[in-house]
Short mmCIF file of C-alpha atoms in Angstrom, two decimals:
data_model
loop_
_atom_site.label_atom_id
_atom_site.label_comp_id
_atom_site.label_asym_id
_atom_site.label_seq_id
_atom_site.Cartn_x
_atom_site.Cartn_y
_atom_site.Cartn_z
CA MET A 1 35.49 -15.58 63.34
CA ASP A 2 32.51 -15.13 65.39
CA ASP A 3 33.30 -11.49 66.05
CA LEU A 4 33.63 -10.74 62.31
CA LYS A 5 30.49 -12.60 61.63
CA ALA A 6 28.50 -10.68 64.13
CA LYS A 7 30.02 -7.36 63.13
CA TYR A 8 29.16 -7.61 59.36
CA LEU A 9 25.82 -9.32 59.69
CA GLY A 10 24.84 -6.57 62.11
CA GLN A 11 25.99 -3.77 59.69
CA ILE A 12 24.18 -5.48 56.81
CA ALA A 13 21.04 -5.60 58.73
CA ASP A 14 21.26 -1.97 59.66
CA ALA A 15 22.15 -0.79 56.09
CA ALA A 16 19.67 1.88 54.89
CA ASP A 17 20.38 1.89 51.24
CA GLU A 18 22.51 0.17 48.47
CA SER A 19 25.23 2.60 48.80
CA ALA A 20 25.76 1.67 52.43
CA LEU A 21 25.50 -2.01 51.55
CA GLU A 22 28.30 -1.68 48.84
CA THR A 23 30.57 -0.04 51.44
CA ILE A 24 30.02 -2.96 53.76
CA ARG A 25 30.68 -5.41 50.92
CA VAL A 26 34.05 -3.74 50.12
CA ALA A 27 35.09 -3.67 53.82
CA ALA A 28 34.09 -7.34 54.47
CA VAL A 29 34.68 -9.47 51.31
CA GLY A 30 36.36 -7.01 48.87
CA LYS A 31 40.00 -7.65 47.65
CA LYS A 32 41.36 -5.78 50.66
CA GLY A 33 38.53 -6.61 52.95
CA GLU A 34 38.88 -8.19 56.38
CA VAL A 35 37.87 -11.76 55.24
CA ALA A 36 40.31 -11.53 52.21
CA LEU A 37 43.13 -10.46 54.68
CA LYS A 38 42.22 -13.46 56.92
CA MET A 39 42.42 -15.72 53.79
CA ARG A 40 46.10 -14.53 53.20
CA GLU A 41 47.05 -15.56 56.70
CA LEU A 42 46.24 -19.17 55.92
CA GLY A 43 49.76 -19.56 54.30
CA LYS A 44 51.39 -18.86 57.59
CA MET A 45 49.40 -21.53 59.45
CA THR A 46 50.26 -25.16 60.05
CA PRO A 47 48.38 -27.80 57.99
CA GLU A 48 46.30 -28.70 60.94
CA GLU A 49 45.36 -25.00 61.48
CA ARG A 50 44.50 -24.52 57.82
CA GLN A 51 42.13 -27.37 57.86
CA VAL A 52 40.11 -25.76 60.51
CA ALA A 53 40.43 -21.99 59.60
CA GLY A 54 40.07 -22.43 55.75
CA PRO A 55 36.56 -23.94 55.80
CA ALA A 56 35.51 -21.57 58.48
CA LEU A 57 36.56 -18.56 56.41
CA ASN A 58 34.90 -19.83 53.29
CA ALA A 59 31.69 -20.43 55.25
CA LEU A 60 31.98 -16.84 56.68
CA LYS A 61 32.43 -15.39 53.26
CA ASP A 62 29.54 -17.27 51.81
CA GLU A 63 27.31 -16.17 54.69
CA ILE A 64 28.19 -12.60 54.43
CA ASN A 65 27.71 -12.64 50.53
CA SER A 66 24.24 -14.34 51.17
CA ALA A 67 23.27 -11.68 53.74
CA LEU A 68 24.37 -8.91 51.20
CA ALA A 69 22.23 -10.43 48.42
CA ALA A 70 19.13 -10.90 50.66
CA LYS A 71 19.43 -7.31 51.96
CA LYS A 72 19.87 -5.96 48.52
CA ALA A 73 16.69 -7.64 47.46
CA ALA A 74 14.88 -6.43 50.48
CA LEU A 75 16.03 -2.86 49.78
CA ALA A 76 14.80 -3.13 46.16
CA ASP A 77 11.38 -4.43 47.25
CA ALA A 78 11.17 -1.65 49.82
CA ALA A 79 11.90 0.94 47.13
CA LEU A 80 9.29 -0.60 44.84
CA ASP A 81 6.73 -0.47 47.51
CA ALA A 82 7.48 3.15 48.27
CA ARG A 83 7.06 4.00 44.46
CA LEU A 84 3.76 2.08 44.37
CA ARG A 85 2.51 4.07 47.41
CA THR A 86 3.37 7.45 45.83
CA GLU A 87 2.70 6.71 42.13
CA TRP A 88 -0.61 5.67 40.54
CA LEU A 89 -1.87 4.89 37.00
CA ASP A 90 -5.36 5.93 35.78
CA VAL A 91 -6.41 2.78 33.85
CA THR A 92 -9.49 4.60 32.52
CA LEU A 93 -7.40 6.91 30.36
CA PRO A 94 -7.60 6.08 26.60
CA SER A 95 -4.56 4.48 25.07
CA ARG A 96 -2.20 6.20 22.93
CA PRO A 97 -3.24 6.47 19.24
CA THR A 98 -1.91 3.87 16.92
CA ARG A 99 -1.34 4.23 13.19
CA THR A 100 -3.74 2.25 11.07
CA GLY A 101 -3.34 1.20 7.54
CA THR A 102 -4.54 3.46 4.70
CA LEU A 103 -5.87 2.82 1.16
CA HIS A 104 -3.49 3.80 -1.58
CA PRO A 105 -4.85 6.64 -3.67
CA ILE A 106 -5.10 4.34 -6.75
CA SER A 107 -7.19 1.94 -4.67
CA GLN A 108 -9.32 4.86 -3.42
CA ALA A 109 -9.86 6.14 -6.98
CA SER A 110 -10.73 2.60 -8.12
CA GLU A 111 -13.40 2.24 -5.41
CA GLU A 112 -14.82 5.57 -6.22
CA LEU A 113 -15.24 5.14 -9.89
CA THR A 114 -16.60 1.54 -9.38
CA ALA A 115 -19.27 2.96 -7.14
CA ILE A 116 -20.13 5.71 -9.60
CA PHE A 117 -20.47 3.35 -12.60
CA ALA A 118 -22.38 0.81 -10.57
CA GLU A 119 -25.00 3.42 -9.99
CA MET A 120 -25.37 3.67 -13.77
CA GLY A 121 -25.69 -0.05 -14.11
CA PHE A 122 -22.20 -1.21 -14.93
CA SER A 123 -20.86 -4.31 -13.36
CA VAL A 124 -17.20 -5.12 -12.81
CA ALA A 125 -15.41 -7.57 -15.04
CA GLU A 126 -11.96 -8.95 -14.56
CA GLY A 127 -9.44 -10.91 -16.65
CA PRO A 128 -5.90 -12.31 -16.73
CA ARG A 129 -2.94 -9.87 -16.87
CA ILE A 130 -1.01 -12.25 -19.05
CA ASP A 131 -2.99 -12.81 -22.23
CA THR A 132 -2.49 -14.02 -25.82
CA ASP A 133 -1.68 -11.54 -28.57
CA TRP A 134 -5.04 -12.48 -30.09
CA TYR A 135 -7.08 -11.10 -27.17
CA ASN A 136 -4.71 -8.20 -26.66
CA PHE A 137 -4.37 -7.18 -30.37
CA ASP A 138 -6.08 -9.17 -33.11
CA ALA A 139 -9.54 -9.33 -31.52
CA LEU A 140 -9.32 -5.58 -31.00
CA ASN A 141 -8.75 -4.96 -34.68
CA ILE A 142 -5.08 -4.02 -34.13
CA PRO A 143 -3.15 -4.96 -37.22
CA GLY A 144 0.05 -6.85 -37.15
CA HIS A 145 2.11 -3.79 -38.26
CA HIS A 146 0.70 -1.53 -35.53
CA PRO A 147 3.55 0.14 -33.55
CA ALA A 148 1.88 -1.06 -30.22
CA ARG A 149 2.73 -4.67 -31.14
CA ALA A 150 6.47 -3.94 -31.32
CA GLU A 151 8.65 -5.22 -28.47
CA MET A 152 9.76 -1.66 -27.66
CA ASP A 153 6.21 -0.93 -26.57
CA THR A 154 4.89 -4.24 -25.29
CA PHE A 155 6.21 -6.80 -22.84
CA TYR A 156 6.26 -10.33 -24.54
CA MET A 157 6.59 -13.38 -22.49
CA HIS A 158 9.51 -15.58 -23.11
CA ARG A 159 8.88 -18.59 -25.39
CA ALA A 160 11.15 -21.69 -25.13
CA GLU A 161 12.27 -23.35 -28.37
CA GLY A 162 9.55 -25.62 -29.66
CA ASP A 163 6.76 -23.90 -27.75
CA ASN A 164 3.92 -23.88 -30.19
CA ARG A 165 1.51 -21.92 -27.96
CA PRO A 166 0.37 -18.50 -29.28
CA PRO A 167 2.49 -15.48 -28.16
CA HIS A 168 1.64 -14.17 -24.75
CA VAL A 169 2.00 -10.66 -23.55
CA LEU A 170 1.55 -8.55 -20.45
CA ARG A 171 -1.71 -6.83 -21.33
CA THR A 172 -1.32 -3.27 -22.61
CA HIS A 173 -4.94 -2.38 -21.68
CA THR A 174 -7.92 -3.93 -20.11
CA SER A 175 -9.58 -4.31 -23.51
CA PRO A 176 -9.12 -8.14 -23.72
CA VAL A 177 -11.53 -8.36 -20.70
CA GLN A 178 -14.12 -6.77 -23.00
CA ILE A 179 -13.68 -9.56 -25.51
CA ARG A 180 -13.75 -12.27 -22.88
CA SER A 181 -16.82 -10.78 -21.41
CA MET A 182 -18.67 -10.59 -24.78
CA GLU A 183 -17.78 -14.31 -25.34
CA LYS A 184 -19.03 -15.23 -21.87
CA MET A 185 -22.02 -12.93 -21.31
CA GLY A 186 -23.25 -11.91 -24.75
CA ALA A 187 -25.31 -8.90 -25.34
CA PRO A 188 -26.81 -6.67 -24.16
CA LEU A 189 -23.83 -5.87 -21.91
CA ARG A 190 -22.67 -3.07 -19.62
CA ILE A 191 -19.38 -3.55 -17.85
CA ILE A 192 -16.19 -1.71 -16.57
CA CYS A 193 -12.90 -3.42 -16.57
CA PRO A 194 -10.38 -1.95 -13.95
CA GLY A 195 -6.99 -3.35 -13.50
CA GLY A 196 -3.25 -3.15 -13.92
CA VAL A 197 -1.71 -2.91 -17.37
CA TYR A 198 1.90 -2.71 -18.73
CA ARG A 199 3.78 -0.83 -21.30
CA ALA A 200 7.48 -0.24 -21.93
CA ASP A 201 7.61 3.41 -20.92
CA TYR A 202 8.94 5.32 -17.98
CA ASP A 203 8.87 9.08 -17.30
CA GLN A 204 7.03 11.68 -15.11
CA THR A 205 3.70 10.79 -16.67
CA HIS A 206 4.27 7.20 -17.68
CA THR A 207 5.25 4.03 -15.85
CA PRO A 208 5.90 0.44 -17.05
CA MET A 209 2.80 -0.66 -14.93
CA PHE A 210 -0.30 1.55 -14.37
CA HIS A 211 -4.00 1.12 -13.87
CA GLN A 212 -6.76 1.58 -16.32
CA VAL A 213 -10.57 1.28 -16.25
CA GLU A 214 -12.31 0.60 -19.66
CA GLY A 215 -16.00 0.62 -20.08
CA LEU A 216 -18.24 -1.20 -22.60
CA ALA A 217 -21.88 -0.83 -23.32
CA LEU A 218 -23.70 -2.95 -25.91
CA ASP A 219 -27.33 -2.89 -26.87
CA LYS A 220 -29.45 -2.41 -30.01
CA ASN A 221 -29.97 1.30 -29.94
CA ILE A 222 -26.84 2.81 -28.13
CA SER A 223 -25.30 5.91 -29.65
CA MET A 224 -22.60 8.44 -29.01
CA ALA A 225 -25.16 10.49 -27.23
CA ASN A 226 -25.30 7.79 -24.48
CA LEU A 227 -21.59 7.75 -24.24
CA LYS A 228 -21.57 11.53 -23.74
CA TRP A 229 -24.11 11.34 -20.95
CA VAL A 230 -22.31 8.50 -19.16
CA LEU A 231 -19.01 10.35 -19.23
CA GLU A 232 -20.44 13.69 -18.06
CA GLU A 233 -22.12 11.96 -15.16
CA PHE A 234 -18.96 10.17 -14.20
CA VAL A 235 -16.82 13.22 -14.30
CA LYS A 236 -19.27 15.35 -12.26
CA SER A 237 -19.47 12.58 -9.57
CA PHE A 238 -15.83 11.73 -9.48
CA PHE A 239 -14.55 15.34 -9.38
CA GLU A 240 -17.46 16.42 -7.18
CA VAL A 241 -18.65 19.39 -9.39
CA ASP A 242 -22.23 20.30 -10.34
CA GLU A 243 -21.51 21.24 -13.99
CA VAL A 244 -18.82 19.98 -16.43
CA GLU A 245 -18.19 20.66 -20.07
CA LEU A 246 -16.60 17.95 -22.20
CA ARG A 247 -15.02 18.40 -25.68
CA PHE A 248 -15.01 15.41 -28.00
CA ARG A 249 -12.12 15.59 -30.48
CA ALA A 250 -12.05 13.33 -33.52
CA SER A 251 -9.24 10.72 -33.26
CA HIS A 252 -8.40 7.25 -34.35
CA PHE A 253 -8.31 4.02 -32.40
CA PRO A 254 -8.34 0.58 -34.17
CA PHE A 255 -11.14 -0.73 -31.84
CA THR A 256 -13.59 2.11 -32.24
CA GLU A 257 -15.21 3.94 -35.15
CA PRO A 258 -15.92 6.76 -34.89
CA SER A 259 -13.31 7.52 -32.16
CA ALA A 260 -12.82 10.56 -29.98
CA GLU A 261 -10.54 11.84 -27.41
CA VAL A 262 -12.27 13.72 -24.56
CA ASP A 263 -11.10 16.87 -22.95
CA ILE A 264 -12.51 18.56 -19.83
CA ARG A 265 -12.84 22.31 -19.29
CA CYS A 266 -10.70 23.38 -16.40
CA SER A 267 -8.50 26.14 -14.95
CA TRP A 268 -5.15 26.27 -13.24
CA LYS A 269 -4.84 28.87 -10.50
CA ASP A 270 -1.91 29.07 -8.13
CA GLY A 271 -0.95 25.49 -9.12
CA THR A 272 -4.43 24.21 -8.27
CA LEU A 273 -6.60 22.41 -10.81
CA LYS A 274 -10.33 23.28 -10.92
CA ILE A 275 -12.61 21.10 -12.89
CA GLY A 276 -15.65 22.49 -14.71
CA GLU A 277 -14.60 26.15 -14.94
CA GLY A 278 -11.96 28.27 -16.78
CA ASP A 279 -10.61 28.57 -20.31
CA ASP A 280 -8.26 25.58 -20.40
CA TRP A 281 -8.90 22.04 -21.63
CA LEU A 282 -7.38 18.85 -20.31
CA GLU A 283 -7.44 15.53 -22.02
CA ILE A 284 -8.63 12.74 -19.69
CA LEU A 285 -9.67 9.75 -21.87
CA GLY A 286 -10.23 8.10 -25.17
CA SER A 287 -13.62 6.76 -26.46
CA GLY A 288 -15.77 5.89 -29.33
CA MET A 289 -18.35 3.51 -30.88
CA VAL A 290 -17.10 -0.07 -30.80
CA HIS A 291 -15.87 -1.22 -34.19
CA PRO A 292 -18.03 -3.91 -35.82
CA LYS A 293 -14.97 -6.26 -36.10
CA VAL A 294 -14.44 -6.05 -32.25
CA ILE A 295 -18.04 -6.88 -31.73
CA ALA A 296 -17.83 -9.78 -34.10
CA ALA A 297 -14.55 -11.01 -32.39
CA GLY A 298 -16.58 -11.27 -29.12
CA GLY A 299 -19.08 -13.60 -30.76
CA ILE A 300 -21.89 -10.95 -31.17
CA ASP A 301 -23.59 -10.00 -34.31
CA PRO A 302 -22.68 -6.41 -35.13
CA GLU A 303 -25.61 -6.11 -37.42
CA VAL A 304 -27.87 -6.38 -34.39
CA TYR A 305 -25.87 -4.86 -31.61
CA GLN A 306 -23.73 -1.76 -31.34
CA GLY A 307 -22.22 0.05 -28.44
CA PHE A 308 -19.61 2.47 -27.05
CA ALA A 309 -16.35 1.95 -25.28
CA PHE A 310 -13.92 4.30 -23.31
CA GLY A 311 -10.69 3.91 -21.53
CA ILE A 312 -9.41 6.00 -18.54
CA GLY A 313 -6.13 6.03 -16.68
CA ILE A 314 -6.94 5.52 -13.01
CA ASP A 315 -3.53 6.69 -11.93
CA ARG A 316 -4.07 9.94 -13.97
CA LEU A 317 -7.52 10.45 -12.43
CA ALA A 318 -6.00 10.09 -8.95
CA MET A 319 -3.22 12.50 -9.81
CA LEU A 320 -5.74 15.19 -10.86
CA LYS A 321 -8.15 14.76 -7.95
CA TYR A 322 -5.65 14.46 -5.16
CA GLY A 323 -2.99 16.80 -6.42
CA ILE A 324 -0.14 14.29 -6.88
CA PRO A 325 2.48 15.78 -9.26
CA ASP A 326 4.50 12.82 -10.38
CA LEU A 327 3.01 9.47 -11.46
CA ARG A 328 6.17 7.61 -10.31
CA ALA A 329 5.40 8.48 -6.77
CA PHE A 330 2.66 5.88 -6.76
CA PHE A 331 5.34 3.15 -6.94
CA ASP A 332 8.53 4.34 -5.31
CA SER A 333 7.41 6.38 -2.37
CA ASP A 334 7.80 5.50 1.33
CA LEU A 335 5.15 5.20 4.14
CA ARG A 336 5.37 9.03 4.90
CA TRP A 337 3.96 9.65 1.43
CA LEU A 338 1.21 7.08 1.93
CA ARG A 339 0.34 8.60 5.22
CA HIS A 340 0.02 12.00 3.52
CA TYR A 341 -1.98 10.88 0.46
CA GLY A 342 -3.59 7.60 1.88
CA PHE A 343 -7.27 7.25 2.73
CA GLN A 344 -8.81 5.65 5.84
CA CYS A 345 -10.39 2.30 5.08
CA LEU A 346 -14.12 2.33 4.64
CA ASP A 347 -17.00 0.63 6.57
CA VAL A 348 -18.38 -1.74 4.01
CA PRO A 349 -16.66 -4.37 1.93
CA THR A 350 -15.14 -2.96 -1.22
CA LEU A 351 -13.32 -4.11 -4.41
CA HIS A 352 -10.08 -4.37 -2.65
CA GLY A 353 -11.12 -6.39 0.33
CA GLY A 354 -11.09 -3.37 2.77
CA LEU A 355 -13.92 -1.40 4.33
CA SER A 356 -15.67 1.54 2.87
CA ARG A 357 -17.31 4.45 4.72
#
């Protein structure tokens, strides 16, 4: 026993690497190792001999295994020390770049147009996305037989049997905010109302939810000339062009009289839209002088005050400015799309709680 112990403990101490250590382990305590063979001889011994040899062999096996484990740990420590002596890390190097969050193009467009209108004296007004049909339709001079009030165009909220509250809808435009603002603030008034709206429509240029900004200006001497100037200044600033030509086409909206759809002069070249030049026209918004009945619905005397209103699709503006071909991409694209079209957060607080540069 003592010879085996001295033999293998000496070999373990002299082992230069883990490969040599494994060879020693197999020779000593493996299934066919010397200690295992000694264990098999126990059956040939008398009970008195087994009582002496059995514990001695178990103790030898445990001692060899302990020596193997200790030597293996010592070899691992030595290898690590060698690596540390030959390798080094420059802790002054900058870290690897990490991806940061980006603003969605719709949020970016909202921030830009809010800043532009703020420079012209417009404040931001907000209101509920679920509203009564009175605010969404009646107060805006939209008659009961108007197609927009049909369930195929408007999302109506479910009403339980016996519910006597007025019908509620997902707002189809942000115009209800204009009525609520007139009720709350009176006149004179100059506001924009950005936010999400809902209509039962879905194709390449329409989605059930989209974003709109509506503007309202009320005073005693406001005219279409003021409307034209505001829209021209906005378009020049938003699309970053020095000159722009707008075309006002007579139209009909229940909430304005007279009403006009507004086109912008543009050109398409090699699939790229250029604003302010060319021979083409592109419709971008609807507008007009606020109907007297709408002013009266807001609690303001239409004999004293008049004003203009306009409505623009924020999603459409973002598509035109950033070259996004399909409106549906705003809602069903993945992070790769947002990394391509997204914007870095800005340095000052903004409408969406981010930072603006």
